[in-house]
Amino acid sequence: MQTKQRDSFGSRFGVIAAAAGSAIGLGNIWRFPYVLGENGGGIFLLIYLILVTMVGIPVMLSEFTIGRRAQRNPYGSFRVLAPGKPWCLVGLVGILAAFMILAFYTVVAGWTLEYLYQAINNGFSGKSPETIKNMFDVFRSSTFRPILWFLIFMFMTAWIVVSGIRKGIEKYTKVLMPFLFILILVLDIRAITLPGAGEGLRFLFKADFSKISTETILEALGQGFFSLSIGMGTLITYGSYINKKEKLGNAALNVTIADTLIAVLAGIAIFPAVFAFGIEPGAGTGLVFKTLPLIFLEIPGGYFFSILFFLLLSIAALTSTISVLEVIVAFFSEELNISRKTATILAVLTVGILGVMVAGSWGWFSRFHVFKQNFFGIFDFTTANILLPVGGFFIVIFVGWFMGTQNVKDELSNGGDIRASYLPVFVFLVRYVAPLAIALVFMNGLGWI
Ligand code: PFF
């Protein structure tokens, strides 16, 4: 049980910056473009937008509601709100997902540091497009570098999380997020003025219905969950630090809009270049790393912009890794009753082992495959497409059917202080629409129906 005063966010902007900081990250700038590229372009965007509205917003608001009501980590929250019931298992699955996501996500974050290092050393200049594309594969299959960068990133994350919510997470995200936004806009302007940009934009925005498939819909759902940081309790954890006076509905809406906007802006920055330089849009996980350096070679001041971009990509990743680590740290410290510092060390050690295996997916551990996937692929697919949707399903079912409408109403209206006129729509969405949509997409995508 907590005895000390619980740490909390200090301002409304701090809440939005931290939650948007969690949501906006590599999922938007690295994962969204390559998943969209593999899944037929515009049709994926359309399905994505529909699912984010019907499923994403309800799950996010449900998480905020649970967390702020219970004032605990995901596992503890379910124990407080449903004592003696098996609901806390949902929290535990969330914690498991946090371990797995942190392990592979921090590896990609490490790649961004390698690229930052290359940018500073002018490592792209004078190279042919072919060489730049190869650089990524060579780096990723090397033995030590990916592991080293992973470990460095893990320590940076831990360093912020150890400082707490207001003096750590909030302080950094408030400054870093606005920067990221401005930079993406600059890159967009450059990308759409590239010769041949039109083809990339058409690929992004033109929905070709012949490319629709059940896997595409599951991928869109998984991407939505991943990008919004929902389905595993990150936003339950952040919700538990939100002041009782904040409007949760507004927070959920603003964070979702910001996250979706950045994903689309990232697509606009990347696809014109993909087509202009003849890169295969379905090139997979390396897409962004192979494309963006090529844009920088074309920009006046490209040296400067490449440093700024990879710096900000690392920052976007950092504001997300801290949110995932916070889930594990809150869980360890509250449930084992240990200090934040000890909890952080414990978390870093455990995630560190998993992460080293993932970082070596193309190097040391490249021979390890399950269903043709290496460690990296297994962690990515299992979390985004399985654990998060399953977690999200139970979260909305809990809020819709088990938490009690009066409790939900009380939390969303701040104890009756504000009007939450959207409440009937929200209840309808969490009771029927979101669970049904998740269940159908999920079972269909896995070939069960
Ligand atoms: N939403 C983050 C991104 O799009 O980069 C990734 C992420 C963070 C996923 C936190 C899940 C999570 F709990």
mmCIF file of C-alpha atoms and ligand atoms in Angstrom, residues 19-31 63 94 97-98 101 105 223-235 259 316-317 319-321 323-325 327 388, ligand 1:
data_model
loop_
_atom_site.group_PDB
_atom_site.id
_atom_site.type_symbol
_atom_site.label_atom_id
_atom_site.label_comp_id
_atom_site.label_asym_id
_atom_site.label_seq_id
_atom_site.Cartn_x
_atom_site.Cartn_y
_atom_site.Cartn_z
ATOM 1 C CA ALA A 19 0.507 11.106 -22.979
ATOM 2 C CA ALA A 20 1.065 12.387 -26.524
ATOM 3 C CA GLY A 21 4.775 11.828 -25.914
ATOM 4 C CA SER A 22 3.999 8.209 -25.158
ATOM 5 C CA ALA A 23 1.711 7.831 -28.156
ATOM 6 C CA ILE A 24 3.838 9.714 -30.667
ATOM 7 C CA GLY A 25 7.045 7.897 -31.335
ATOM 8 C CA LEU A 26 8.669 5.345 -33.572
ATOM 9 C CA GLY A 27 5.213 3.854 -34.057
ATOM 10 C CA ASN A 28 4.242 6.930 -36.059
ATOM 11 C CA ILE A 29 7.448 7.760 -37.860
ATOM 12 C CA TRP A 30 9.058 4.357 -38.328
ATOM 13 C CA ARG A 31 6.354 1.687 -37.983
ATOM 14 C CA GLU A 63 -7.570 3.364 -19.583
ATOM 15 C CA GLY A 94 -0.201 -5.677 -19.840
ATOM 16 C CA ALA A 97 3.510 -6.702 -23.022
ATOM 17 C CA ALA A 98 5.441 -3.800 -21.491
ATOM 18 C CA ILE A 101 7.595 -3.830 -26.224
ATOM 19 C CA TYR A 105 11.286 -0.755 -29.173
ATOM 20 C CA GLN A 223 -0.867 -0.470 -35.570
ATOM 21 C CA GLY A 224 -3.637 1.620 -33.986
ATOM 22 C CA PHE A 225 -3.109 0.032 -30.591
ATOM 23 C CA PHE A 226 0.628 0.313 -30.825
ATOM 24 C CA SER A 227 0.609 3.883 -32.027
ATOM 25 C CA LEU A 228 -1.848 5.100 -29.409
ATOM 26 C CA SER A 229 0.026 3.257 -26.613
ATOM 27 C CA ILE A 230 -3.153 1.446 -25.637
ATOM 28 C CA GLY A 231 -4.089 -2.077 -24.617
ATOM 29 C CA MET A 232 -1.404 -2.719 -22.019
ATOM 30 C CA GLY A 233 -1.934 -0.184 -19.296
ATOM 31 C CA THR A 234 0.513 2.578 -20.188
ATOM 32 C CA LEU A 235 -2.357 5.014 -20.098
ATOM 33 C CA ASP A 259 -0.973 10.984 -32.699
ATOM 34 C CA ALA A 316 10.203 10.864 -29.895
ATOM 35 C CA ALA A 317 11.339 7.367 -29.061
ATOM 36 C CA THR A 319 9.231 10.014 -24.624
ATOM 37 C CA SER A 320 7.665 6.644 -25.495
ATOM 38 C CA THR A 321 10.230 4.348 -23.878
ATOM 39 C CA SER A 323 6.157 5.604 -20.635
ATOM 40 C CA VAL A 324 6.646 1.872 -21.081
ATOM 41 C CA LEU A 325 9.367 1.683 -18.462
ATOM 42 C CA VAL A 327 4.531 0.832 -16.356
ATOM 43 C CA LEU A 388 -2.480 -5.222 -27.190
HETATM 44 N N1 PFF B 1 2.966 4.553 -29.025
HETATM 45 C C1 PFF B 1 4.377 4.416 -29.183
HETATM 46 C C2 PFF B 1 4.736 4.763 -30.598
HETATM 47 O O1 PFF B 1 3.850 4.899 -31.436
HETATM 48 O O2 PFF B 1 5.901 4.885 -30.885
HETATM 49 C C3 PFF B 1 4.868 3.058 -28.805
HETATM 50 C C4 PFF B 1 4.299 2.519 -27.535
HETATM 51 C C5 PFF B 1 4.492 3.200 -26.347
HETATM 52 C C6 PFF B 1 3.518 1.381 -27.556
HETATM 53 C C7 PFF B 1 3.882 2.744 -25.187
HETATM 54 C C8 PFF B 1 2.922 0.917 -26.415
HETATM 55 C C9 PFF B 1 3.106 1.607 -25.241
HETATM 56 F F1 PFF B 1 2.531 1.173 -24.164
#
